[in-house]
PDB file of C-alpha atoms in Angstrom:
ATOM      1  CA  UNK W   1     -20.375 -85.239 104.442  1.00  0.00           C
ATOM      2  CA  UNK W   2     -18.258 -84.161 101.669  1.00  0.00           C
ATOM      3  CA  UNK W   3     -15.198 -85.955 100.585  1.00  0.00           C
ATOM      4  CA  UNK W   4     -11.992 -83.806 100.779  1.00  0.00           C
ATOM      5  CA  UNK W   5     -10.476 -83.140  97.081  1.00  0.00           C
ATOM      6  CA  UNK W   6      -7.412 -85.662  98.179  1.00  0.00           C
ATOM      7  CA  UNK W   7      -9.366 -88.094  99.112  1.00  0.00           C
ATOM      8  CA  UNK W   8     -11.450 -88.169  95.702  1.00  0.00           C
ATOM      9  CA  UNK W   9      -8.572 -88.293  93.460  1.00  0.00           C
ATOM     10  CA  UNK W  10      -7.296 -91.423  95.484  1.00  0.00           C
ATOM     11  CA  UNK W  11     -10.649 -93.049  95.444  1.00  0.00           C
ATOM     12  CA  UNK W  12     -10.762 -92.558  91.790  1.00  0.00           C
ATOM     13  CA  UNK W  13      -7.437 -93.819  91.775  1.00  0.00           C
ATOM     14  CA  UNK W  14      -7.906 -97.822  93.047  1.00  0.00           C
ATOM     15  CA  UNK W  15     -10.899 -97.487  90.684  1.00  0.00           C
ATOM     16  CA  UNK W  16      -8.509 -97.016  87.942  1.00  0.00           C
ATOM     17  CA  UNK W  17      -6.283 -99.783  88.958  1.00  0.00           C
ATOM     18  CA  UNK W  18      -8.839-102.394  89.945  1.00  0.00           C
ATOM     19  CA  UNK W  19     -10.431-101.206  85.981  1.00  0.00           C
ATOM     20  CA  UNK W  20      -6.876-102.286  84.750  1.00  0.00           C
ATOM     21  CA  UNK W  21      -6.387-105.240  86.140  1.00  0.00           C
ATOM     22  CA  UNK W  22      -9.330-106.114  85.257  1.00  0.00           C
ATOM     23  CA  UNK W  23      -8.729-105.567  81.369  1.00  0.00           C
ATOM     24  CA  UNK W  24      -5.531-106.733  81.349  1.00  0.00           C
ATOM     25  CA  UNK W  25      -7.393-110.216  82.863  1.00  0.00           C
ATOM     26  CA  UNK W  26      -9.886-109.807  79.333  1.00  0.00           C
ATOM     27  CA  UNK W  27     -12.630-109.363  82.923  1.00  0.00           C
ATOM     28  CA  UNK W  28     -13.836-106.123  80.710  1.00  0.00           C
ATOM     29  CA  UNK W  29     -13.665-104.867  77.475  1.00  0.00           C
ATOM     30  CA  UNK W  30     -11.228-101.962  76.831  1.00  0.00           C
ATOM     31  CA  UNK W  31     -10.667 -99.253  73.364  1.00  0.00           C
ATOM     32  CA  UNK W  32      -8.571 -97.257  71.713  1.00  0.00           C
ATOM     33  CA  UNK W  33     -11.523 -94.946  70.451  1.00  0.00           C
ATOM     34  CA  UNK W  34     -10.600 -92.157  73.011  1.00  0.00           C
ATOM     35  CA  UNK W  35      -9.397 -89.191  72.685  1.00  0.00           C
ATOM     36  CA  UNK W  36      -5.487 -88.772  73.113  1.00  0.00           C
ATOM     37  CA  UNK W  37      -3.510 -85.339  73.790  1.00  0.00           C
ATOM     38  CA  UNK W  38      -0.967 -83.702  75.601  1.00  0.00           C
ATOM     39  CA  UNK W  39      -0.765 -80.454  77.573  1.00  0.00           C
ATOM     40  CA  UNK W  40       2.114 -78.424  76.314  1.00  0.00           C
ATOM     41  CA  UNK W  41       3.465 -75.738  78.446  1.00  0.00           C
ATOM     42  CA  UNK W  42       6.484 -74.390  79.765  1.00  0.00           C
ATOM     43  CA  UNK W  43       7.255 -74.606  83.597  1.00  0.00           C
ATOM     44  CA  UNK W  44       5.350 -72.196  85.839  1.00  0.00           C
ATOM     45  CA  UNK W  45       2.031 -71.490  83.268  1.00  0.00           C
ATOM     46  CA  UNK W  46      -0.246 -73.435  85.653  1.00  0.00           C
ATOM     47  CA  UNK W  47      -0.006 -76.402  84.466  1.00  0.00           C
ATOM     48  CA  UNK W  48      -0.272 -78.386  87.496  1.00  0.00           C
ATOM     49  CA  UNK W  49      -3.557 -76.878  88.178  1.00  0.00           C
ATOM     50  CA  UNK W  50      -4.947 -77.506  84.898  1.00  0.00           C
ATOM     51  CA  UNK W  51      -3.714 -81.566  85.163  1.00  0.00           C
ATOM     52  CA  UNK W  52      -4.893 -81.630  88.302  1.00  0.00           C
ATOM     53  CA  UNK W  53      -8.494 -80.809  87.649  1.00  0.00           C
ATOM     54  CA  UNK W  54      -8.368 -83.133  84.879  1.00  0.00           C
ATOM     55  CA  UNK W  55      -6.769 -85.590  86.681  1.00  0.00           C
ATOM     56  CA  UNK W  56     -10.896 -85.581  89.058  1.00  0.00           C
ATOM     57  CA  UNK W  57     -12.457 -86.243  85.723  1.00  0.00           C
ATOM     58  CA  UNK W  58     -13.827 -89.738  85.609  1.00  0.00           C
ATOM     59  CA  UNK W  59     -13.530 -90.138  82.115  1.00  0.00           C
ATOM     60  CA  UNK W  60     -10.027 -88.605  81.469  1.00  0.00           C
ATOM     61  CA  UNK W  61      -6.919 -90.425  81.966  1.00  0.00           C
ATOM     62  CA  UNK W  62      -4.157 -88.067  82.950  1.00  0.00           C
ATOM     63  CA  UNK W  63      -0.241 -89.149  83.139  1.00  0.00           C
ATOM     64  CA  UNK W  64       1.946 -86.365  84.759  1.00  0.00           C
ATOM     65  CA  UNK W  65       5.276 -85.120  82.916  1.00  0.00           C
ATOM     66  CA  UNK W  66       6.000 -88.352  80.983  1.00  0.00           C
ATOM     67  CA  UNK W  67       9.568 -87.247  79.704  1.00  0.00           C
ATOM     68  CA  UNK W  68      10.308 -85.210  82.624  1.00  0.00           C
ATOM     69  CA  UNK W  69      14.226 -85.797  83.669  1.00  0.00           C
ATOM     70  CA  UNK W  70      13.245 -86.698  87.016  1.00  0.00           C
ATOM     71  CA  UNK W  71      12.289 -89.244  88.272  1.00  0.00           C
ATOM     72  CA  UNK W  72       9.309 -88.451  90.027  1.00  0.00           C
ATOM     73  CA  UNK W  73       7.234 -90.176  92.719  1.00  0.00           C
ATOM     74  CA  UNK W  74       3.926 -88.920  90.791  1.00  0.00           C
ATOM     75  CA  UNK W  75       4.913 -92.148  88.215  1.00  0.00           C
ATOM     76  CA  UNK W  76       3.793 -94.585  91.173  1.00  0.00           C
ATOM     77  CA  UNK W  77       0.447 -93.727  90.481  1.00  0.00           C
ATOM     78  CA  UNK W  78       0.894 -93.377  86.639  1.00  0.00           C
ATOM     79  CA  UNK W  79       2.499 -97.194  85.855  1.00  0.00           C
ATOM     80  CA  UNK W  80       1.007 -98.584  89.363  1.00  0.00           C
ATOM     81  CA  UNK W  81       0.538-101.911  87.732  1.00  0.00           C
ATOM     82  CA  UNK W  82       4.047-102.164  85.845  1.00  0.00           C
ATOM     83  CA  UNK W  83       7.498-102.751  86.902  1.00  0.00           C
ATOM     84  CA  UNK W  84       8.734 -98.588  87.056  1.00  0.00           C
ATOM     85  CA  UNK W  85      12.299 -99.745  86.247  1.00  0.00           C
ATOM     86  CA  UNK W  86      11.056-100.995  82.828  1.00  0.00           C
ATOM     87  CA  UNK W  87       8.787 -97.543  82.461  1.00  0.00           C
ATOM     88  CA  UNK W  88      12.016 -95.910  83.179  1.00  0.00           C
ATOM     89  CA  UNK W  89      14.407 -97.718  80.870  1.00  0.00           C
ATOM     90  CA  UNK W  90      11.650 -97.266  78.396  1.00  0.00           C
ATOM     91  CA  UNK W  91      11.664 -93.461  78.543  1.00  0.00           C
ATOM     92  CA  UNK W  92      15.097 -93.576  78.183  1.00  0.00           C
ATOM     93  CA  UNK W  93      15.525 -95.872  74.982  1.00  0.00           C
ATOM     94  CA  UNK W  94      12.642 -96.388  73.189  1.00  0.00           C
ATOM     95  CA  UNK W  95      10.304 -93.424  74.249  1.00  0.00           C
ATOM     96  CA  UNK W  96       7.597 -94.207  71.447  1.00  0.00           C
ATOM     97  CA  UNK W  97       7.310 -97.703  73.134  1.00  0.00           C
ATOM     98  CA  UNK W  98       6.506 -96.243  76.183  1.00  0.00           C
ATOM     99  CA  UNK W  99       3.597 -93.662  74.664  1.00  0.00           C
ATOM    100  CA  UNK W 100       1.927 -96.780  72.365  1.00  0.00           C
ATOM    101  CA  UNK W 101       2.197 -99.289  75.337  1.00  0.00           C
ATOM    102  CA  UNK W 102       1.778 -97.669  78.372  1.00  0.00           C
ATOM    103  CA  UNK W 103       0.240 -94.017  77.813  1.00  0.00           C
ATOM    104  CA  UNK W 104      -2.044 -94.563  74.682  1.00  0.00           C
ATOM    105  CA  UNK W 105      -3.080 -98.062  75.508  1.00  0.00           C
ATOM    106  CA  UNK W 106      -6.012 -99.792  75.420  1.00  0.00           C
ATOM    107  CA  UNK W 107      -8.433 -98.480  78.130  1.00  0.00           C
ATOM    108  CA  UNK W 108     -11.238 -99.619  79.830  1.00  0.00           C
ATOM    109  CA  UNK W 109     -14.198 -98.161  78.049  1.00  0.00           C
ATOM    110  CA  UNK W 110     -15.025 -95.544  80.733  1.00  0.00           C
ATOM    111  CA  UNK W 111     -12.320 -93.685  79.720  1.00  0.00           C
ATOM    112  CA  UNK W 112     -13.233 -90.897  76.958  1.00  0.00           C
ATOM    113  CA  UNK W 113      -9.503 -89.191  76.868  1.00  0.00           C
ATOM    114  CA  UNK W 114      -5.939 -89.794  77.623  1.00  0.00           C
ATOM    115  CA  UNK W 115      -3.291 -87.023  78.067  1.00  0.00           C
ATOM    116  CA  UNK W 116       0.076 -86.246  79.558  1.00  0.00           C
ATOM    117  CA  UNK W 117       2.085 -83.094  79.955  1.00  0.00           C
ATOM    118  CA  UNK W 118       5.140 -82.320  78.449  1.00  0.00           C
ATOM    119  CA  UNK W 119       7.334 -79.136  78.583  1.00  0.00           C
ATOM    120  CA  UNK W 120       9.275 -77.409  75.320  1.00  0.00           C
ATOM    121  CA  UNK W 121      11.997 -78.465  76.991  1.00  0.00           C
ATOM    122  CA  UNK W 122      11.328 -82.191  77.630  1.00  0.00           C
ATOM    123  CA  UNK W 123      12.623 -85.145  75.496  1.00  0.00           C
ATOM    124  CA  UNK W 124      15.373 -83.321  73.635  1.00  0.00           C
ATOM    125  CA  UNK W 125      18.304 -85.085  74.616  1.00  0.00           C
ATOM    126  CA  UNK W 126      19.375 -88.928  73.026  1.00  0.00           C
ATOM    127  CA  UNK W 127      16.659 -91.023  71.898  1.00  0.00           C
ATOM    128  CA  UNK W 128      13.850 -89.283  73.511  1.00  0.00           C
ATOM    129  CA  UNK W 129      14.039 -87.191  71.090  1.00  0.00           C
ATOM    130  CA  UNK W 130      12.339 -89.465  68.556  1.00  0.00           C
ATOM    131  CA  UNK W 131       8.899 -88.099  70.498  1.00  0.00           C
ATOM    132  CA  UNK W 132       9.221 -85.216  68.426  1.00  0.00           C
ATOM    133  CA  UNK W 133       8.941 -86.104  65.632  1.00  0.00           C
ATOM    134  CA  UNK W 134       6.201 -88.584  66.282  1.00  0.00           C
ATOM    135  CA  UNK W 135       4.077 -86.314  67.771  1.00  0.00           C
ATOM    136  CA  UNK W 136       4.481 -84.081  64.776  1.00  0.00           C
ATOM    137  CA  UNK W 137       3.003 -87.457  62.473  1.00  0.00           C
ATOM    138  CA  UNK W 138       0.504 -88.300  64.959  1.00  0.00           C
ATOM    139  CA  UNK W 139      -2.164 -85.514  63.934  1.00  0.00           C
ATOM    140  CA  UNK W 140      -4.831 -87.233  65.702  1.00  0.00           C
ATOM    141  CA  UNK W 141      -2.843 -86.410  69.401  1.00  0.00           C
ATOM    142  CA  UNK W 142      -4.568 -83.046  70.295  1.00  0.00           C
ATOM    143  CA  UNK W 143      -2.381 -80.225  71.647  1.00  0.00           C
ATOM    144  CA  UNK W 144      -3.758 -77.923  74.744  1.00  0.00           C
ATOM    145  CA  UNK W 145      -1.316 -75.577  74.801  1.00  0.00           C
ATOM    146  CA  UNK W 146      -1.391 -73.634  77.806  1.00  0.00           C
ATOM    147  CA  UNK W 147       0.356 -70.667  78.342  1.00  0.00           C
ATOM    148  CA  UNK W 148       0.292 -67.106  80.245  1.00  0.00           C
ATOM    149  CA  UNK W 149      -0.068 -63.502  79.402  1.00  0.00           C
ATOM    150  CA  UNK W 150       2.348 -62.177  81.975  1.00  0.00           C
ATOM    151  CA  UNK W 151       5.561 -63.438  81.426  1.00  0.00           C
ATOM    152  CA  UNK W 152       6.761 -61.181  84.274  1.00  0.00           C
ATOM    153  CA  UNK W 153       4.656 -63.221  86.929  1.00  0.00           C
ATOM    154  CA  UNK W 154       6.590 -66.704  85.110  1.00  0.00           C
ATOM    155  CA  UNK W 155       9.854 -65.567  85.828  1.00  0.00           C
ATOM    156  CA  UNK W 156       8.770 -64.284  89.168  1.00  0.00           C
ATOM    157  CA  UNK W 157       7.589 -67.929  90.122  1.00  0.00           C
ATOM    158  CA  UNK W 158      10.520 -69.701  88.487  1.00  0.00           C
ATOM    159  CA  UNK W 159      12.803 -67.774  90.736  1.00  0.00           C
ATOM    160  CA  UNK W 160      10.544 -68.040  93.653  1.00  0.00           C
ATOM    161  CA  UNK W 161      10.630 -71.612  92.964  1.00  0.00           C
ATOM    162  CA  UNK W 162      14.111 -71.944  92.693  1.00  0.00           C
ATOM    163  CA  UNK W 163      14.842 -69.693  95.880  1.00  0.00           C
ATOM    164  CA  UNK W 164      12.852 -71.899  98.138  1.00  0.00           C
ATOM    165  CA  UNK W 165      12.857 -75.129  96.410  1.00  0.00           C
ATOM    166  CA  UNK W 166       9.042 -75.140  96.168  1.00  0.00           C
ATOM    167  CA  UNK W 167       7.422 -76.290  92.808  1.00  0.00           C
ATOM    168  CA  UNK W 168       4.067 -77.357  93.725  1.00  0.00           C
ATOM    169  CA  UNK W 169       2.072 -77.077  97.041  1.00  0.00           C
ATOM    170  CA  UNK W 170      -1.612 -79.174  97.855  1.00  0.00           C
ATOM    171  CA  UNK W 171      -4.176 -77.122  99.718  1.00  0.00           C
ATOM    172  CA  UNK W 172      -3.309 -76.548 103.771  1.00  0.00           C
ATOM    173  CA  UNK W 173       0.157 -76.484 103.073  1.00  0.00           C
ATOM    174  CA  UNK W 174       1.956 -73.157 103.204  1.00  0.00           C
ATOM    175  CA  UNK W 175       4.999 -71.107 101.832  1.00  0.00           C
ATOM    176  CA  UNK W 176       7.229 -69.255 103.794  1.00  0.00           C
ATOM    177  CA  UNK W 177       5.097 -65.125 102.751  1.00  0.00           C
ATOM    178  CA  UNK W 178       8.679 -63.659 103.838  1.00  0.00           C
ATOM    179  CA  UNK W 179      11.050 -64.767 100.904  1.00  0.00           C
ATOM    180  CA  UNK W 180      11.897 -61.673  98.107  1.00  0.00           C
ATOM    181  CA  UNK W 181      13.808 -61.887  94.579  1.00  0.00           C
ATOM    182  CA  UNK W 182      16.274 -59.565  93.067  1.00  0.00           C
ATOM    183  CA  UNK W 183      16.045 -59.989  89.298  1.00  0.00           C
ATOM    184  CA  UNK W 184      18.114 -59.107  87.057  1.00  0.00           C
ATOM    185  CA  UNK W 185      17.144 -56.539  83.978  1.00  0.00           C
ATOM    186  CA  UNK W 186      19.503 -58.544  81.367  1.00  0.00           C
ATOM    187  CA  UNK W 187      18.186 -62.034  82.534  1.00  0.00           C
ATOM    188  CA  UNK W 188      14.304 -61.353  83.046  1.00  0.00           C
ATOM    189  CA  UNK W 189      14.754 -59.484  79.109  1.00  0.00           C
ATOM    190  CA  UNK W 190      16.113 -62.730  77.618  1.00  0.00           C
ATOM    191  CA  UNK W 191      13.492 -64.895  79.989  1.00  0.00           C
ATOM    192  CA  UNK W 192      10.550 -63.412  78.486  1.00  0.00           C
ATOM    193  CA  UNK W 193      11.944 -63.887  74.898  1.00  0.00           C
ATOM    194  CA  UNK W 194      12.908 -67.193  75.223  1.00  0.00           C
ATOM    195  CA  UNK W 195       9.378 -68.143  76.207  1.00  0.00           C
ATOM    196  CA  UNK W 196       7.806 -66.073  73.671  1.00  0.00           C
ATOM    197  CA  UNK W 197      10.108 -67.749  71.300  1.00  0.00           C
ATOM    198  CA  UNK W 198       9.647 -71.357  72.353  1.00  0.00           C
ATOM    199  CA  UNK W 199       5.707 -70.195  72.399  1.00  0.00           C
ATOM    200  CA  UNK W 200       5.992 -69.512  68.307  1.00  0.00           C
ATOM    201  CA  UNK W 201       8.208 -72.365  67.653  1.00  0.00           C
ATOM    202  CA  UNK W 202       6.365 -74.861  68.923  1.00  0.00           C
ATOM    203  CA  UNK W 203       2.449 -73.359  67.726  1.00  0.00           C
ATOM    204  CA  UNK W 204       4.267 -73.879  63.952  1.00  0.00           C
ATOM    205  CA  UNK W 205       5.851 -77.102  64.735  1.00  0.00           C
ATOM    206  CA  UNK W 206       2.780 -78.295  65.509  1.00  0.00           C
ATOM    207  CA  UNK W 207       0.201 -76.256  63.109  1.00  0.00           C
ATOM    208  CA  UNK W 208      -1.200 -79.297  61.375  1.00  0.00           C
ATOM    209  CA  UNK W 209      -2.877 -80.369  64.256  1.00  0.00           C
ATOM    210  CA  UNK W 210      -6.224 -79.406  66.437  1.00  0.00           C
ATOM    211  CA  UNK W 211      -4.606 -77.171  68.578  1.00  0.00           C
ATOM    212  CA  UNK W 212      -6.503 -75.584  71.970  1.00  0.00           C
ATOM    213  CA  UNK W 213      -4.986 -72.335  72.793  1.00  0.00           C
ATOM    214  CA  UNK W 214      -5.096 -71.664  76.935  1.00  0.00           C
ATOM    215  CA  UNK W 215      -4.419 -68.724  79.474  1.00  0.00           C
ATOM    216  CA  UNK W 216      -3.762 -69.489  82.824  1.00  0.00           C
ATOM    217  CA  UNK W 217      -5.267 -65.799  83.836  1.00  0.00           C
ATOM    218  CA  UNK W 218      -8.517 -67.536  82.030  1.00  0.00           C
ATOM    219  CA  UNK W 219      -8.484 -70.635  83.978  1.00  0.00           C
ATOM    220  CA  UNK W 220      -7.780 -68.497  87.150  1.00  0.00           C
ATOM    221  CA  UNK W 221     -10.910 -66.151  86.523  1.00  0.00           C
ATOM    222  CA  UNK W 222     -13.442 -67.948  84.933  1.00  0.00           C
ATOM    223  CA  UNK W 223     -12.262 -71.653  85.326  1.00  0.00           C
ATOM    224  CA  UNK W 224     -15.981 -73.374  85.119  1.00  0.00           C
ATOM    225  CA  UNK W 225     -16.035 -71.671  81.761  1.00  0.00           C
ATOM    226  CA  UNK W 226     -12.416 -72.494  80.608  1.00  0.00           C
ATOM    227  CA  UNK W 227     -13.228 -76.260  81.697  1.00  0.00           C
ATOM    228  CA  UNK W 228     -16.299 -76.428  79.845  1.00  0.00           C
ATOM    229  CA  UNK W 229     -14.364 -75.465  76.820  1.00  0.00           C
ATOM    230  CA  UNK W 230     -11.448 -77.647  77.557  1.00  0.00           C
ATOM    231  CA  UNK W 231     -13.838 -81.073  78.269  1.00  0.00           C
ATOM    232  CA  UNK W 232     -15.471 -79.958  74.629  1.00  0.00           C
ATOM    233  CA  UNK W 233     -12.079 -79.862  73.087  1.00  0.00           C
ATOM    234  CA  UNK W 234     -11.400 -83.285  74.598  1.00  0.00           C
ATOM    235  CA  UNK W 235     -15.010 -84.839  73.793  1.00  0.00           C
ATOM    236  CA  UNK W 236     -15.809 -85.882  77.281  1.00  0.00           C
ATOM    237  CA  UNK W 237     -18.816 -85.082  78.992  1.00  0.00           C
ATOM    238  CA  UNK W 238     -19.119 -81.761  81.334  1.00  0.00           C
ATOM    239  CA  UNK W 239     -18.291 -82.570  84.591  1.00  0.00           C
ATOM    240  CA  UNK W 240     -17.528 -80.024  87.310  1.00  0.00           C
ATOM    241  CA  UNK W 241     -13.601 -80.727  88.851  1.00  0.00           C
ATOM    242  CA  UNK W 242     -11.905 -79.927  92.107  1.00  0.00           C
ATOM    243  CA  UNK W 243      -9.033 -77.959  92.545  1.00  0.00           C
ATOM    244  CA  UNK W 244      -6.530 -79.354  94.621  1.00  0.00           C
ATOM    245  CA  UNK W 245      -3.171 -77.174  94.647  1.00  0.00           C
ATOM    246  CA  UNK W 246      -2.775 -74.115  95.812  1.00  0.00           C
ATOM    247  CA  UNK W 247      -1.208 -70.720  94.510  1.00  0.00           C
ATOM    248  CA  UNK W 248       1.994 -70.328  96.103  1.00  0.00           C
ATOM    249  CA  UNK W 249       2.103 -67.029  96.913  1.00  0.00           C
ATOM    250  CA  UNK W 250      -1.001 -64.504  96.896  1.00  0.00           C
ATOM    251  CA  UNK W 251       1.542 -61.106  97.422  1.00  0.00           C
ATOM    252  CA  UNK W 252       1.591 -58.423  94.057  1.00  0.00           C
ATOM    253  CA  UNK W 253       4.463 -58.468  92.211  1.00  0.00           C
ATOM    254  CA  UNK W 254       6.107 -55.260  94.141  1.00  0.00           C
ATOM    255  CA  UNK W 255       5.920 -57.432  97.674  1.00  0.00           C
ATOM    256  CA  UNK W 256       8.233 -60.110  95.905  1.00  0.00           C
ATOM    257  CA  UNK W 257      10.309 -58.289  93.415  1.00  0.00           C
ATOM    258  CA  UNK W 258      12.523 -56.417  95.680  1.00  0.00           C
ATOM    259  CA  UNK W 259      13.903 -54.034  93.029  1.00  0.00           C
ATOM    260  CA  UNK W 260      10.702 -53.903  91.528  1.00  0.00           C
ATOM    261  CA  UNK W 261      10.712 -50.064  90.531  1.00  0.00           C
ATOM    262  CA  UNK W 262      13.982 -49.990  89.069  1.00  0.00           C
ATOM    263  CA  UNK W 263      13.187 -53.014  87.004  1.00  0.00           C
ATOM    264  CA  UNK W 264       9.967 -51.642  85.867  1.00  0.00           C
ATOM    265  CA  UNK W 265      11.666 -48.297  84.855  1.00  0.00           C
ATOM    266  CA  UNK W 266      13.918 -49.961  82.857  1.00  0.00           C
ATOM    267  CA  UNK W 267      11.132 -51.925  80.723  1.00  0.00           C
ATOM    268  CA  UNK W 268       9.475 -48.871  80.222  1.00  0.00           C
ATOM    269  CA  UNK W 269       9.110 -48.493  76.186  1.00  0.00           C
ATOM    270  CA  UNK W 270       9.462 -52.088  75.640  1.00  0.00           C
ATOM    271  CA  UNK W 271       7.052 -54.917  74.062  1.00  0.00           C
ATOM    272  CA  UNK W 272       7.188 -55.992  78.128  1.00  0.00           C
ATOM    273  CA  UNK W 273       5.597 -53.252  80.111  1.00  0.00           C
ATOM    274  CA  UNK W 274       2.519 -54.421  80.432  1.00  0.00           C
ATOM    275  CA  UNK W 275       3.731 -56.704  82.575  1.00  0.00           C
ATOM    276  CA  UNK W 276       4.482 -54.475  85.146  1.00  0.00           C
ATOM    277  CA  UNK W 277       1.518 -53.143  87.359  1.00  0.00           C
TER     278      UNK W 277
END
């Protein structure tokens, strides 16, 4: 019988922990010859997808959205053998203690790569801001940066998000088909050029490292061949992963957009019609 997607991330899980405690007790040797990176994105590009699949690969360690201002239940599982209020106060005043201690630690030598995600928009507030600039002098962190064509389809699922206070759905559970957007022409113009903007700002920020250029409509249409190239990039071994979250709405963009023509008309001309279909 096959194992449900769920259940293989959790048994891979307590494998992980009982592999910790185990190095921390000098039971096993551990390394800090792996590969380190960090998948940066903005919100909405399918980037839960793409740390979820990566999260099933037994030789990848993958922390969720390290600087993220929340404070999310998702860091159980990332710090399960450390005191979270000491991860948290961490993140909060000495953020480069956190990555060197906690994140890019020394692993148990099944692990081939270590990664977390982090959003242009993450850390840039007080001292997290320091992250920055390390990153920038760590050249050895890879960058994956994912992002996606159709910035239309971003917004679109920002809003959505926003509208029904649903950011990320597991497989079986479902999203009310019924709920429609009104957008704005003003707002969705300056939404696609602040991405494209933070897009540029950050590829230049970060030119002087190895830098892995993604497209969610890639990973989407062709994602054995987009994970092939991704594992290379990392310098693990090809291993097929599960997908475990779902797409949160399947409907075209004129089902959700209820002013849809009007807003289309009104790009018409611009660098931004071909988002339109």
């Amino acid at each position: 019988m096959l194992l449900k997607p769920d259940l293989l991330l959790k048994i891979k899980r307590y494998y992980s922990i009982i592999r910790d405690i185990a190095l921390n007790l000098n039971l096993i040797q551990g390394h800090l010859k792996y590969t380190k990176f960090i998948i940066l994105c903005r919100s909405r590009t399918g980037s839960n997808l793409l740390l979820n699949q990566l999260q099933f690969h037994e030789n990848v360690r993958m922390f969720y959205e390290v600087f993220s201002p929340d404070n999310s239940p998702k860091e159980f599982w990332d710090y399960i053998n450390h005191d979270i209020q000491i991860i948290r106060d961490l993140k909060n005043n000495n953020p480069i203690k956190l990555i060197d201690d906690f994140v890019y630690r020394e692993m148990p030598l099944n692990i081939s790569a270590v990664g977390f995600k982090l959003f242009y928009y993450h850390a840039r507030k007080g001292k997290q801001q320091e992250i920055w600039q390390y990153l920038e002098d760590r050249q050895d962190i890879k960058i994956i940066h994912l992002v996606r064509r159709n910035l239309l389809k971003v917004h679109v699922s920002q809003q959505m998000a926003l509208a029904t206070n649903s950011w990320y759905l597991k497989n079986g559970k479902k999203l009310d088909s019924n709920t429609i957007i009104e957008l704005d022409y003003e707002q969705t113009r300056r939404a696609f050029e602040e991405t494209k903007k933070l897009e540029a700002e950050n590829e230049i920020f970060l030119k002087n490292h190895q830098i892995l250029k993604i497209f969610y409509e890639d990973i989407v249409q062709n994602n054995v061949l987009e994970m092939e190239k991704i594992q290379n990039f990392l310098e693990v071994k090809h291993t097929p992963v599960y997908i475990s979250t779902k797409k949160q709405s399947t409907k075209s963009l004129p089902k959700k957009i209820k002013n849809y023509s009007e807003l289309k008309t009104s790009f018409q001309g611009s660098p931004y019609a071909s988002f339109f279909e």
